[in-house]
mmCIF file of C-alpha atoms in Angstrom:
data_model
loop_
_atom_site.group_PDB
_atom_site.id
_atom_site.type_symbol
_atom_site.label_atom_id
_atom_site.label_comp_id
_atom_site.label_asym_id
_atom_site.label_seq_id
_atom_site.Cartn_x
_atom_site.Cartn_y
_atom_site.Cartn_z
ATOM 1 C CA MET A 1 152.999 24.437 20.558
ATOM 2 C CA LYS A 2 152.784 22.567 23.858
ATOM 3 C CA THR A 3 152.542 25.865 25.669
ATOM 4 C CA GLN A 4 149.706 27.025 24.287
ATOM 5 C CA PRO A 5 146.861 25.483 27.077
ATOM 6 C CA LYS A 6 148.993 26.677 29.833
ATOM 7 C CA LYS A 7 148.551 30.237 28.581
ATOM 8 C CA LYS A 8 144.832 30.232 27.510
ATOM 9 C CA MET A 9 144.843 28.623 31.335
ATOM 10 C CA VAL A 10 146.456 31.764 32.554
ATOM 11 C CA VAL A 11 144.201 33.970 30.727
ATOM 12 C CA ARG A 12 141.416 32.883 31.954
ATOM 13 C CA ILE A 13 142.560 32.995 35.429
ATOM 14 C CA ILE A 14 143.451 36.653 35.297
ATOM 15 C CA ALA A 15 140.263 37.315 33.433
ATOM 16 C CA ALA A 16 138.550 35.126 36.184
ATOM 17 C CA ILE A 17 140.373 37.517 39.092
ATOM 18 C CA LEU A 18 139.740 40.924 37.275
ATOM 19 C CA ILE A 19 136.199 39.813 37.139
ATOM 20 C CA ILE A 20 136.277 39.104 40.696
ATOM 21 C CA VAL A 21 137.784 42.084 41.450
ATOM 22 C CA LEU A 22 135.571 44.531 39.399
ATOM 23 C CA ALA A 23 132.558 42.579 40.432
ATOM 24 C CA GLY A 24 134.115 43.477 44.211
ATOM 25 C CA VAL A 25 134.725 46.967 43.577
ATOM 26 C CA ALA A 26 130.972 47.507 42.337
ATOM 27 C CA SER A 27 129.796 45.493 44.821
ATOM 28 C CA TYR A 28 131.800 47.725 47.701
ATOM 29 C CA HIS A 29 130.669 51.006 45.712
ATOM 30 C CA GLY A 30 126.870 50.081 45.468
ATOM 31 C CA SER A 31 126.729 48.931 49.196
ATOM 32 C CA LYS A 32 128.141 52.569 49.900
ATOM 33 C CA ALA A 33 126.016 54.369 48.000
ATOM 34 C CA LEU A 34 123.067 52.297 49.536
ATOM 35 C CA PHE A 35 124.685 52.858 53.422
ATOM 36 C CA THR A 36 124.878 56.417 52.332
ATOM 37 C CA HIS A 37 121.092 56.949 51.018
ATOM 38 C CA LYS A 38 120.127 55.055 54.153
ATOM 39 C CA PHE A 39 122.179 57.123 56.196
ATOM 40 C CA ARG A 40 121.135 59.830 55.155
ATOM 41 C CA LYS A 41 117.557 59.439 55.441
ATOM 42 C CA ASP A 42 118.004 57.978 59.037
ATOM 43 C CA LYS A 43 119.836 61.441 59.829
ATOM 44 C CA GLU A 44 116.996 63.177 58.311
ATOM 45 C CA LYS A 45 114.394 60.888 59.826
ATOM 46 C CA ALA A 46 116.482 62.006 63.909
ATOM 47 C CA GLU A 47 116.930 65.657 62.887
ATOM 48 C CA GLN A 48 112.625 65.995 61.678
ATOM 49 C CA LYS A 49 112.048 63.883 65.066
ATOM 50 C CA GLU A 50 114.617 66.184 66.847
ATOM 51 C CA LYS A 51 112.664 69.604 65.538
ATOM 52 C CA GLU A 52 108.979 67.753 66.350
ATOM 53 C CA GLU A 53 110.154 67.159 69.894
ATOM 54 C CA ALA A 54 111.822 70.104 70.252
ATOM 55 C CA ALA A 55 108.441 71.894 68.961
ATOM 56 C CA LYS A 56 106.145 70.452 71.436
ATOM 57 C CA ASN A 57 108.208 72.092 73.937
ATOM 58 C CA ILE A 58 107.805 75.287 72.491
ATOM 59 C CA LYS A 59 105.599 77.686 74.257
ATOM 60 C CA GLU A 60 102.811 79.770 72.550
ATOM 61 C CA ASN A 61 104.151 82.724 74.780
ATOM 62 C CA TYR A 62 107.734 83.200 76.106
ATOM 63 C CA ILE A 63 107.824 86.121 78.505
ATOM 64 C CA SER A 64 111.046 87.481 79.595
ATOM 65 C CA VAL A 65 111.630 90.948 82.202
ATOM 66 C CA ILE A 66 114.336 93.044 81.451
ATOM 67 C CA ARG A 67 116.188 95.359 83.936
ATOM 68 C CA VAL A 68 118.022 98.127 83.062
ATOM 69 C CA GLY A 69 118.807 100.656 85.880
ATOM 70 C CA LYS A 70 115.387 101.601 87.162
ATOM 71 C CA CYS A 71 113.895 100.633 84.048
ATOM 72 C CA THR A 72 111.684 97.418 84.531
ATOM 73 C CA VAL A 73 110.005 96.397 80.666
ATOM 74 C CA LEU A 74 108.489 92.693 80.094
ATOM 75 C CA ARG A 75 109.120 91.496 76.561
ATOM 76 C CA ILE A 76 106.123 89.048 75.357
ATOM 77 C CA LEU A 77 107.450 86.669 71.900
ATOM 78 C CA ASN A 78 104.399 85.126 70.451
ATOM 79 C CA THR A 79 106.001 82.234 68.737
ATOM 80 C CA GLU A 80 102.191 81.317 66.877
ATOM 81 C CA ARG A 81 102.244 84.252 65.580
ATOM 82 C CA ASN A 82 105.827 85.901 65.334
ATOM 83 C CA LYS A 83 104.457 89.094 67.172
ATOM 84 C CA LEU A 84 107.049 90.691 69.838
ATOM 85 C CA SER A 85 105.515 93.062 73.000
ATOM 86 C CA PHE A 86 106.945 95.474 75.104
ATOM 87 C CA VAL A 87 104.959 96.388 78.303
ATOM 88 C CA LEU A 88 106.493 99.163 79.819
ATOM 89 C CA MET A 89 106.177 100.589 83.543
ATOM 90 C CA ARG A 90 106.995 103.562 85.167
ATOM 91 C CA PRO A 91 110.246 102.837 87.392
ATOM 92 C CA ASP A 92 108.354 104.929 90.076
ATOM 93 C CA SER A 93 105.818 102.234 90.206
ATOM 94 C CA ASP A 94 104.638 101.022 93.611
ATOM 95 C CA LEU A 95 105.906 97.507 92.245
ATOM 96 C CA PHE A 96 109.475 98.267 92.634
ATOM 97 C CA THR A 97 111.431 100.235 95.494
ATOM 98 C CA TYR A 98 115.375 100.800 95.416
ATOM 99 C CA ASP A 99 117.744 101.790 97.944
ATOM 100 C CA GLU A 100 119.275 105.723 98.671
ATOM 101 C CA GLU A 101 121.442 105.058 95.945
ATOM 102 C CA GLY A 102 118.708 103.720 93.835
ATOM 103 C CA THR A 103 119.616 99.941 93.498
ATOM 104 C CA GLY A 104 116.452 97.799 93.123
ATOM 105 C CA GLU A 105 115.860 94.595 94.834
ATOM 106 C CA GLU A 106 117.320 91.326 93.948
ATOM 107 C CA MET A 107 115.992 90.116 90.128
ATOM 108 C CA LYS A 108 114.683 87.159 91.406
ATOM 109 C CA LYS A 109 112.649 89.306 94.277
ATOM 110 C CA VAL A 110 111.329 91.551 90.988
ATOM 111 C CA VAL A 111 110.442 88.746 89.006
ATOM 112 C CA ASN A 112 108.030 87.265 91.865
ATOM 113 C CA ASN A 113 106.690 90.558 92.338
ATOM 114 C CA ILE A 114 105.799 90.916 88.987
ATOM 115 C CA GLU A 115 104.431 87.484 88.063
ATOM 116 C CA ASN A 116 102.015 87.839 91.468
ATOM 117 C CA ALA A 117 100.782 90.890 90.327
ATOM 118 C CA TYR A 118 99.722 90.010 87.164
ATOM 119 C CA GLY A 119 98.935 86.435 87.594
ATOM 120 C CA ILE A 120 101.775 84.939 84.944
ATOM 121 C CA ALA A 121 104.614 83.107 84.926
ATOM 122 C CA VAL A 122 107.536 84.672 83.695
ATOM 123 C CA ASP A 123 110.194 82.702 81.808
ATOM 124 C CA SER A 124 113.550 84.204 82.255
ATOM 125 C CA TYR A 125 115.121 87.673 83.209
ATOM 126 C CA GLU A 126 117.872 89.572 81.930
ATOM 127 C CA ASP A 127 119.710 92.518 84.646
ATOM 128 C CA TYR A 128 122.016 94.899 83.115
ATOM 129 C CA THR A 129 124.439 96.552 84.881
ATOM 130 C CA GLN A 130 125.642 100.121 83.559
ATOM 131 C CA GLU A 131 128.770 98.756 81.991
ATOM 132 C CA GLY A 132 126.613 95.715 80.284
ATOM 133 C CA PHE A 133 124.058 98.238 78.942
ATOM 134 C CA ILE A 134 126.697 100.432 77.633
ATOM 135 C CA GLU A 135 128.440 96.966 75.765
ATOM 136 C CA LEU A 136 125.096 95.689 74.994
ATOM 137 C CA ILE A 137 124.767 98.854 72.720
ATOM 138 C CA ASN A 138 128.357 99.411 71.490
ATOM 139 C CA GLU A 139 128.411 96.456 70.412
ATOM 140 C CA SER A 140 124.936 96.596 68.758
ATOM 141 C CA ASP A 141 124.276 98.069 64.724
ATOM 142 C CA SER A 142 123.888 101.761 65.359
ATOM 143 C CA PHE A 143 120.459 102.924 65.112
ATOM 144 C CA GLU A 144 118.710 106.269 65.118
ATOM 145 C CA CYS A 145 116.145 107.611 67.544
ATOM 146 C CA ASP A 146 114.147 110.735 67.433
ATOM 147 C CA LEU A 147 113.577 111.613 71.225
ATOM 148 C CA PRO A 148 110.443 113.637 71.948
ATOM 149 C CA SER A 149 112.003 115.161 75.071
ATOM 150 C CA ALA A 150 115.248 116.674 76.494
ATOM 151 C CA VAL A 151 117.112 114.571 78.960
ATOM 152 C CA SER A 152 120.151 115.429 81.066
ATOM 153 C CA PHE A 153 122.682 113.063 83.010
ATOM 154 C CA LYS A 154 126.013 112.149 84.418
ATOM 155 C CA ASP A 155 128.221 109.727 82.414
ATOM 156 C CA ASN A 156 130.812 107.735 83.803
ATOM 157 C CA ASN A 157 132.956 110.589 84.867
ATOM 158 C CA GLN A 158 130.037 112.111 86.457
ATOM 159 C CA MET A 159 130.281 114.478 83.812
ATOM 160 C CA THR A 160 126.585 115.907 83.049
ATOM 161 C CA VAL A 161 125.171 115.254 79.649
ATOM 162 C CA ASN A 162 122.329 116.986 77.807
ATOM 163 C CA LEU A 163 120.552 115.541 74.823
ATOM 164 C CA GLU A 164 118.133 117.843 73.024
ATOM 165 C CA ALA A 165 114.828 116.505 71.656
ATOM 166 C CA GLY A 166 115.192 115.286 68.347
ATOM 167 C CA GLN A 167 117.016 112.910 66.394
ATOM 168 C CA HIS A 168 119.830 111.207 67.372
ATOM 169 C CA ILE A 169 122.413 108.145 66.700
ATOM 170 C CA LEU A 170 123.084 107.009 70.349
ATOM 171 C CA ASN A 171 126.011 104.976 71.695
ATOM 172 C CA GLY A 172 126.471 102.967 74.958
ATOM 173 C CA ILE A 173 126.333 105.961 77.414
ATOM 174 C CA GLN A 174 123.852 107.801 75.624
ATOM 175 C CA SER A 175 121.261 104.882 75.426
ATOM 176 C CA TRP A 176 121.732 104.334 79.210
ATOM 177 C CA GLY A 177 121.008 108.049 79.995
ATOM 178 C CA VAL A 178 117.818 107.694 78.498
ATOM 179 C CA VAL A 179 116.816 104.419 79.481
ATOM 180 C CA ALA A 180 117.677 103.433 82.855
ATOM 181 C CA GLY A 181 115.714 105.900 85.088
ATOM 182 C CA TYR A 182 118.197 108.025 86.277
ATOM 183 C CA GLY A 183 118.528 111.011 84.358
ATOM 184 C CA THR A 184 116.730 114.382 84.510
ATOM 185 C CA TYR A 185 113.317 114.775 82.718
ATOM 186 C CA ASP A 186 110.399 117.396 82.716
ATOM 187 C CA SER A 187 108.160 114.670 83.886
ATOM 188 C CA TRP A 188 107.944 110.898 84.041
ATOM 189 C CA GLU A 189 105.481 110.804 80.798
ATOM 190 C CA ALA A 190 108.828 112.938 78.911
ATOM 191 C CA TYR A 191 110.904 109.758 80.367
ATOM 192 C CA MET A 192 108.082 107.230 79.128
ATOM 193 C CA SER A 193 108.112 108.820 75.615
ATOM 194 C CA ASN A 194 111.396 108.604 74.883
ATOM 195 C CA LEU A 195 111.876 104.901 76.435
ATOM 196 C CA LYS A 196 109.164 104.401 73.567
ATOM 197 C CA ALA A 197 111.048 106.019 71.127
ATOM 198 C CA PHE A 198 114.525 104.325 71.883
ATOM 199 C CA ILE A 199 112.769 100.953 71.852
ATOM 200 C CA LYS A 200 110.948 101.229 68.565
ATOM 201 C CA GLY A 201 114.264 102.966 66.900
ATOM 202 C CA TYR A 202 117.196 100.040 68.515
ATOM 203 C CA THR A 203 114.477 96.938 67.497
ATOM 204 C CA GLY A 204 113.756 98.186 64.423
ATOM 205 C CA VAL A 205 117.095 98.013 62.916
ATOM 206 C CA LEU A 206 117.970 95.075 65.485
ATOM 207 C CA PHE A 207 114.930 92.971 63.183
ATOM 208 C CA ASP A 208 115.686 94.559 59.993
ATOM 209 C CA ASP A 209 116.046 91.213 57.665
ATOM 210 C CA ALA A 210 116.892 89.148 61.158
ATOM 211 C CA THR A 211 118.137 85.731 60.602
ATOM 212 C CA ASN A 212 118.851 82.833 62.676
ATOM 213 C CA GLU A 213 122.438 83.435 62.757
ATOM 214 C CA SER A 214 122.203 87.308 63.415
ATOM 215 C CA MET A 215 119.679 86.383 66.615
ATOM 216 C CA LYS A 216 121.983 83.925 67.798
ATOM 217 C CA GLU A 217 124.994 86.071 67.832
ATOM 218 C CA TYR A 218 122.987 88.865 69.611
ATOM 219 C CA ALA A 219 121.396 86.230 72.211
ATOM 220 C CA GLU A 220 125.646 85.740 72.889
ATOM 221 C CA ILE A 221 126.105 89.118 73.359
ATOM 222 C CA VAL A 222 123.001 89.477 75.552
ATOM 223 C CA PHE A 223 124.010 86.380 77.698
ATOM 224 C CA GLY A 224 127.714 88.068 77.947
ATOM 225 C CA GLU A 225 126.840 91.283 79.151
ATOM 226 C CA CYS A 226 123.846 90.823 81.505
ATOM 227 C CA GLU A 227 122.716 88.395 84.611
ATOM 228 C CA SER A 228 120.031 86.036 83.899
ATOM 229 C CA ASP A 229 118.775 82.713 85.267
ATOM 230 C CA LYS A 230 119.320 81.250 81.642
ATOM 231 C CA THR A 231 121.863 80.760 78.552
ATOM 232 C CA VAL A 232 122.098 80.884 74.900
ATOM 233 C CA ALA A 233 121.459 77.043 75.088
ATOM 234 C CA ASP A 234 118.418 77.618 77.131
ATOM 235 C CA VAL A 235 116.714 80.060 74.811
ATOM 236 C CA GLU A 236 118.520 78.539 71.473
ATOM 237 C CA SER A 237 115.146 77.059 70.355
ATOM 238 C CA TYR A 238 113.125 80.159 70.624
ATOM 239 C CA LEU A 239 115.867 82.103 68.219
ATOM 240 C CA PRO A 240 114.120 81.336 64.987
ATOM 241 C CA TYR A 241 110.653 82.729 66.322
ATOM 242 C CA TYR A 242 113.057 86.323 66.769
ATOM 243 C CA ALA A 243 114.300 86.179 63.652
ATOM 244 C CA ASP A 244 110.633 85.737 61.706
ATOM 245 C CA VAL A 245 109.794 88.693 63.669
ATOM 246 C CA LYS A 246 109.426 91.867 61.168
ATOM 247 C CA ALA A 247 109.759 95.667 62.631
ATOM 248 C CA GLU A 248 105.358 96.110 61.791
ATOM 249 C CA ASP A 249 104.791 92.766 64.227
ATOM 250 C CA ILE A 250 106.683 94.711 67.331
ATOM 251 C CA ASP A 251 103.980 96.796 69.753
ATOM 252 C CA VAL A 252 105.084 98.787 72.626
ATOM 253 C CA ILE A 253 103.024 98.925 75.395
ATOM 254 C CA GLU A 254 102.717 101.530 78.591
ATOM 255 C CA LEU A 255 100.606 100.480 81.412
ATOM 256 C CA SER A 256 98.095 103.112 82.766
ATOM 257 C CA GLY A 257 97.803 103.818 86.536
ATOM 258 C CA GLU A 258 97.327 106.606 89.156
ATOM 259 C CA GLU A 259 98.972 108.927 91.154
ATOM 260 C CA LYS A 260 99.412 108.539 94.282
ATOM 261 C CA GLY A 261 101.973 110.292 96.683
ATOM 262 C CA ASP A 262 105.351 109.607 95.558
ATOM 263 C CA GLN A 263 104.408 106.614 94.049
ATOM 264 C CA PHE A 264 102.745 105.366 90.661
ATOM 265 C CA GLN A 265 100.084 103.025 91.394
ATOM 266 C CA ILE A 266 99.564 100.566 87.728
ATOM 267 C CA ASP A 267 96.009 99.825 87.357
ATOM 268 C CA ILE A 268 96.391 96.055 88.009
ATOM 269 C CA ASN A 269 93.448 94.786 86.570
ATOM 270 C CA GLU A 270 93.783 96.841 83.352
ATOM 271 C CA ALA A 271 97.329 95.813 82.858
ATOM 272 C CA LYS A 272 96.365 92.122 83.216
ATOM 273 C CA SER A 273 93.684 92.584 80.661
ATOM 274 C CA ILE A 274 96.144 93.691 78.398
ATOM 275 C CA ILE A 275 98.803 91.100 78.992
ATOM 276 C CA THR A 276 95.953 88.373 78.492
ATOM 277 C CA ASP A 277 95.222 90.232 74.860
ATOM 278 C CA ILE A 278 98.786 89.961 74.125
ATOM 279 C CA THR A 279 99.276 86.328 75.011
ATOM 280 C CA GLU A 280 95.680 85.344 72.909
ATOM 281 C CA GLY A 281 96.921 87.034 70.236
ATOM 282 C CA LYS A 282 93.915 89.756 70.213
ATOM 283 C CA ALA A 283 94.872 93.366 69.184
ATOM 284 C CA VAL A 284 95.319 96.007 71.961
ATOM 285 C CA SER A 285 93.238 98.822 71.570
ATOM 286 C CA THR A 286 94.656 102.655 71.209
ATOM 287 C CA GLU A 287 93.459 104.128 74.678
ATOM 288 C CA LYS A 288 95.360 100.713 76.177
ATOM 289 C CA LYS A 289 98.896 101.712 74.193
ATOM 290 C CA ALA A 290 98.764 105.222 74.318
ATOM 291 C CA THR A 291 97.393 105.834 78.217
ATOM 292 C CA THR A 292 100.399 106.505 80.669
ATOM 293 C CA GLU A 293 98.278 107.575 83.877
ATOM 294 C CA LYS A 294 94.703 107.901 85.061
ATOM 295 C CA ALA A 295 94.012 110.837 87.690
ATOM 296 C CA THR A 296 90.894 108.699 88.814
ATOM 297 C CA THR A 297 89.973 105.098 89.404
ATOM 298 C CA GLU A 298 86.725 105.893 88.652
ATOM 299 C CA GLU A 299 84.626 106.509 85.558
ATOM 300 C CA PRO A 300 82.441 109.478 86.582
ATOM 301 C CA THR A 301 78.601 108.705 86.593
ATOM 302 C CA THR A 302 76.365 111.038 84.043
ATOM 303 C CA GLU A 303 75.478 112.809 86.891
ATOM 304 C CA GLU A 304 79.096 114.078 88.036
ATOM 305 C CA LYS A 305 79.956 114.806 84.675
ATOM 306 C CA ILE A 306 80.403 118.754 84.388
ATOM 307 C CA SER A 307 79.838 120.529 81.041
ATOM 308 C CA SER A 308 82.832 122.359 79.492
ATOM 309 C CA GLU A 309 80.612 125.508 77.942
ATOM 310 C CA GLY A 310 81.495 128.207 80.083
ATOM 311 C CA LYS A 311 84.281 126.951 81.763
ATOM 312 C CA ASN A 312 87.445 129.070 81.744
ATOM 313 C CA ILE A 313 90.016 126.878 78.280
ATOM 314 C CA TYR A 314 93.274 127.160 78.187
ATOM 315 C CA ILE A 315 95.197 125.507 74.886
ATOM 316 C CA ARG A 316 99.011 123.970 75.001
ATOM 317 C CA ASN A 317 100.540 122.700 71.676
ATOM 318 C CA ALA A 318 102.667 119.706 72.985
ATOM 319 C CA ALA A 319 102.837 118.220 70.238
ATOM 320 C CA TYR A 320 105.489 120.659 68.515
ATOM 321 C CA ILE A 321 102.933 120.912 65.475
ATOM 322 C CA ASN A 322 102.813 123.964 63.478
ATOM 323 C CA GLY A 323 99.253 125.943 63.970
ATOM 324 C CA LEU A 324 97.888 122.601 65.975
ATOM 325 C CA ALA A 325 96.684 124.969 69.057
ATOM 326 C CA GLY A 326 95.234 127.650 66.586
ATOM 327 C CA LYS A 327 92.843 124.886 64.738
ATOM 328 C CA TRP A 328 91.605 123.673 68.068
ATOM 329 C CA ASN A 329 91.515 127.567 69.044
ATOM 330 C CA LYS A 330 89.517 128.131 66.132
ATOM 331 C CA LYS A 331 87.401 124.848 66.327
ATOM 332 C CA LEU A 332 86.406 125.480 69.967
ATOM 333 C CA GLN A 333 85.234 128.932 69.870
ATOM 334 C CA SER A 334 83.034 128.103 66.647
ATOM 335 C CA GLU A 335 81.671 125.799 68.710
ATOM 336 C CA GLY A 336 80.588 127.938 71.955
ATOM 337 C CA TYR A 337 83.476 127.074 74.021
ATOM 338 C CA ASN A 338 85.259 129.942 75.905
ATOM 339 C CA ILE A 339 89.026 129.709 75.400
ATOM 340 C CA GLY A 340 91.291 132.090 77.706
ATOM 341 C CA SER A 341 94.236 131.247 76.681
ATOM 342 C CA VAL A 342 96.727 130.082 73.445
ATOM 343 C CA ASP A 343 100.247 129.018 73.340
ATOM 344 C CA ASN A 344 103.074 126.374 72.823
ATOM 345 C CA TYR A 345 104.067 123.862 75.870
ATOM 346 C CA TYR A 346 107.605 124.108 76.626
ATOM 347 C CA GLU A 347 108.351 121.230 79.189
ATOM 348 C CA ALA A 348 107.993 118.311 77.132
ATOM 349 C CA THR A 349 106.584 116.754 74.046
ATOM 350 C CA TYR A 350 103.075 114.697 74.275
ATOM 351 C CA ASP A 351 102.258 112.074 72.066
ATOM 352 C CA GLN A 352 98.610 111.477 73.549
ATOM 353 C CA THR A 353 96.110 114.483 74.378
ATOM 354 C CA ILE A 354 95.996 115.666 78.528
ATOM 355 C CA ILE A 355 93.109 117.489 79.929
ATOM 356 C CA ARG A 356 94.417 118.593 82.777
ATOM 357 C CA VAL A 357 91.016 119.978 85.023
ATOM 358 C CA THR A 358 90.270 121.502 88.551
ATOM 359 C CA LYS A 359 87.182 119.073 89.940
ATOM 360 C CA LYS A 360 86.442 115.270 88.864
ATOM 361 C CA GLY A 361 83.936 115.154 85.766
ATOM 362 C CA MET A 362 85.250 118.312 83.996
ATOM 363 C CA GLY A 363 86.373 117.799 80.617
ATOM 364 C CA GLU A 364 84.445 114.568 80.024
ATOM 365 C CA ASP A 365 82.326 116.111 77.314
ATOM 366 C CA LEU A 366 85.633 117.015 75.515
ATOM 367 C CA LYS A 367 87.012 113.605 75.256
ATOM 368 C CA LYS A 368 84.229 112.162 74.472
ATOM 369 C CA LYS A 369 83.322 114.741 71.301
ATOM 370 C CA TYR A 370 86.780 115.501 70.212
ATOM 371 C CA PHE A 371 90.174 113.825 72.073
ATOM 372 C CA LYS A 372 88.577 110.060 72.398
ATOM 373 C CA ASN A 373 92.314 108.738 73.728
ATOM 374 C CA ALA A 374 92.910 111.628 76.042
ATOM 375 C CA VAL A 375 93.914 111.265 79.628
ATOM 376 C CA ILE A 376 91.918 113.286 82.057
ATOM 377 C CA LYS A 377 93.863 114.711 85.601
ATOM 378 C CA VAL A 378 92.048 116.172 88.686
ATOM 379 C CA GLY A 379 94.476 118.775 90.096
ATOM 380 C CA ASP A 380 96.158 122.066 89.472
ATOM 381 C CA VAL A 381 95.557 123.832 86.623
ATOM 382 C CA GLU A 382 97.586 126.655 84.955
ATOM 383 C CA GLY A 383 96.332 130.551 85.733
ATOM 384 C CA ASP A 384 92.611 130.781 86.313
ATOM 385 C CA ALA A 385 91.680 128.278 83.909
ATOM 386 C CA ASP A 386 89.217 125.671 84.990
ATOM 387 C CA ILE A 387 90.467 123.133 82.136
ATOM 388 C CA CYS A 388 93.862 123.234 80.262
ATOM 389 C CA ILE A 389 94.161 120.809 77.168
ATOM 390 C CA TYR A 390 97.623 119.758 76.209
ATOM 391 C CA LEU A 391 97.458 118.713 72.790
ATOM 392 C CA GLY A 392 99.584 115.809 71.930
ATOM 393 C CA LYS A 393 100.303 114.328 68.854
ATOM 394 C CA ASP A 394 97.227 112.457 68.589
ATOM 395 C CA ALA A 395 95.011 116.039 68.391
ATOM 396 C CA ASP A 396 96.255 116.111 64.712
ATOM 397 C CA THR A 397 92.646 115.557 63.026
ATOM 398 C CA LEU A 398 91.904 118.856 61.972
ATOM 399 C CA ASP A 399 92.555 119.831 58.423
#
């Protein structure tokens, strides 16, 4: 019986040890939970601060210059409104020069010329060789493109490829033929209409349900295939803004100008106005979007404008819309105009109506009354016509 107190003592000691151990374990887990929670909160705060700091460095407008062969385009991302604008410049513009093989100037000089001309600061450039652009397209999702005009070009084997106007799913070499500006078109207008169709088709798929991850994957392809002054890491903070762009948030705008000799002079004042509107989030008017060129730099005064009544007018259906020329023939004749010829125009398809006249001041009344977005060009006109109206798709306004 003498051993009983000793046993009780041992039990008490063991119990005390267990209590201490359990308390320690509980304390450890409690401390761990506390520190884990604090660490998580600190991490979230740090990440939030990092995002806020990054947001401070995000520009309202990120401007890039993209060159594919002879094609040079401004791409403007407005981060506040999630708008993306492509500003197109004709390859024969006086801003660009090429050697005998059609190779353009060094990209830094091209960027400098654009900055000086438009009074803007360019944030980055992307310059594609034929091989790089073909790889970019082939690595991207396939897309449909409704080409308004036919084009022929040489492939990698110097074999002639002919693409008819109409619906196409373009591969890399076909896309190069459409975009690069080395192909054979009926006119620069036909080339520009195809370029617009390409951009709309390509971006329509690219930005369909875009995500941060898909934009990062695309950026890695882009910077892997082009020469640029930036890297994926440099533009990564802008990728979420690209991911938020929807197809309806994309504008394709062509700069207007005047043909002089073998060059096209961009209307710099209008170009500056358009770019300012884009960067300030203002709507770009239909006329600014559609105009491809002007034949004169001055608007005729009231005294200079010449009535179209009594003039010999030809009508050409350049929109490939059934019965369009016939409708306008009936309309204009009923209002006293002399229509000398009505026919289809087979050389190109126009989105925008063009009025060719033999003398400055002609056609202004027709534009004001019927074809508000038309471009008037002074020069040679078909046959014995004084005025020739090439109906674009924008003329499909009659019932």
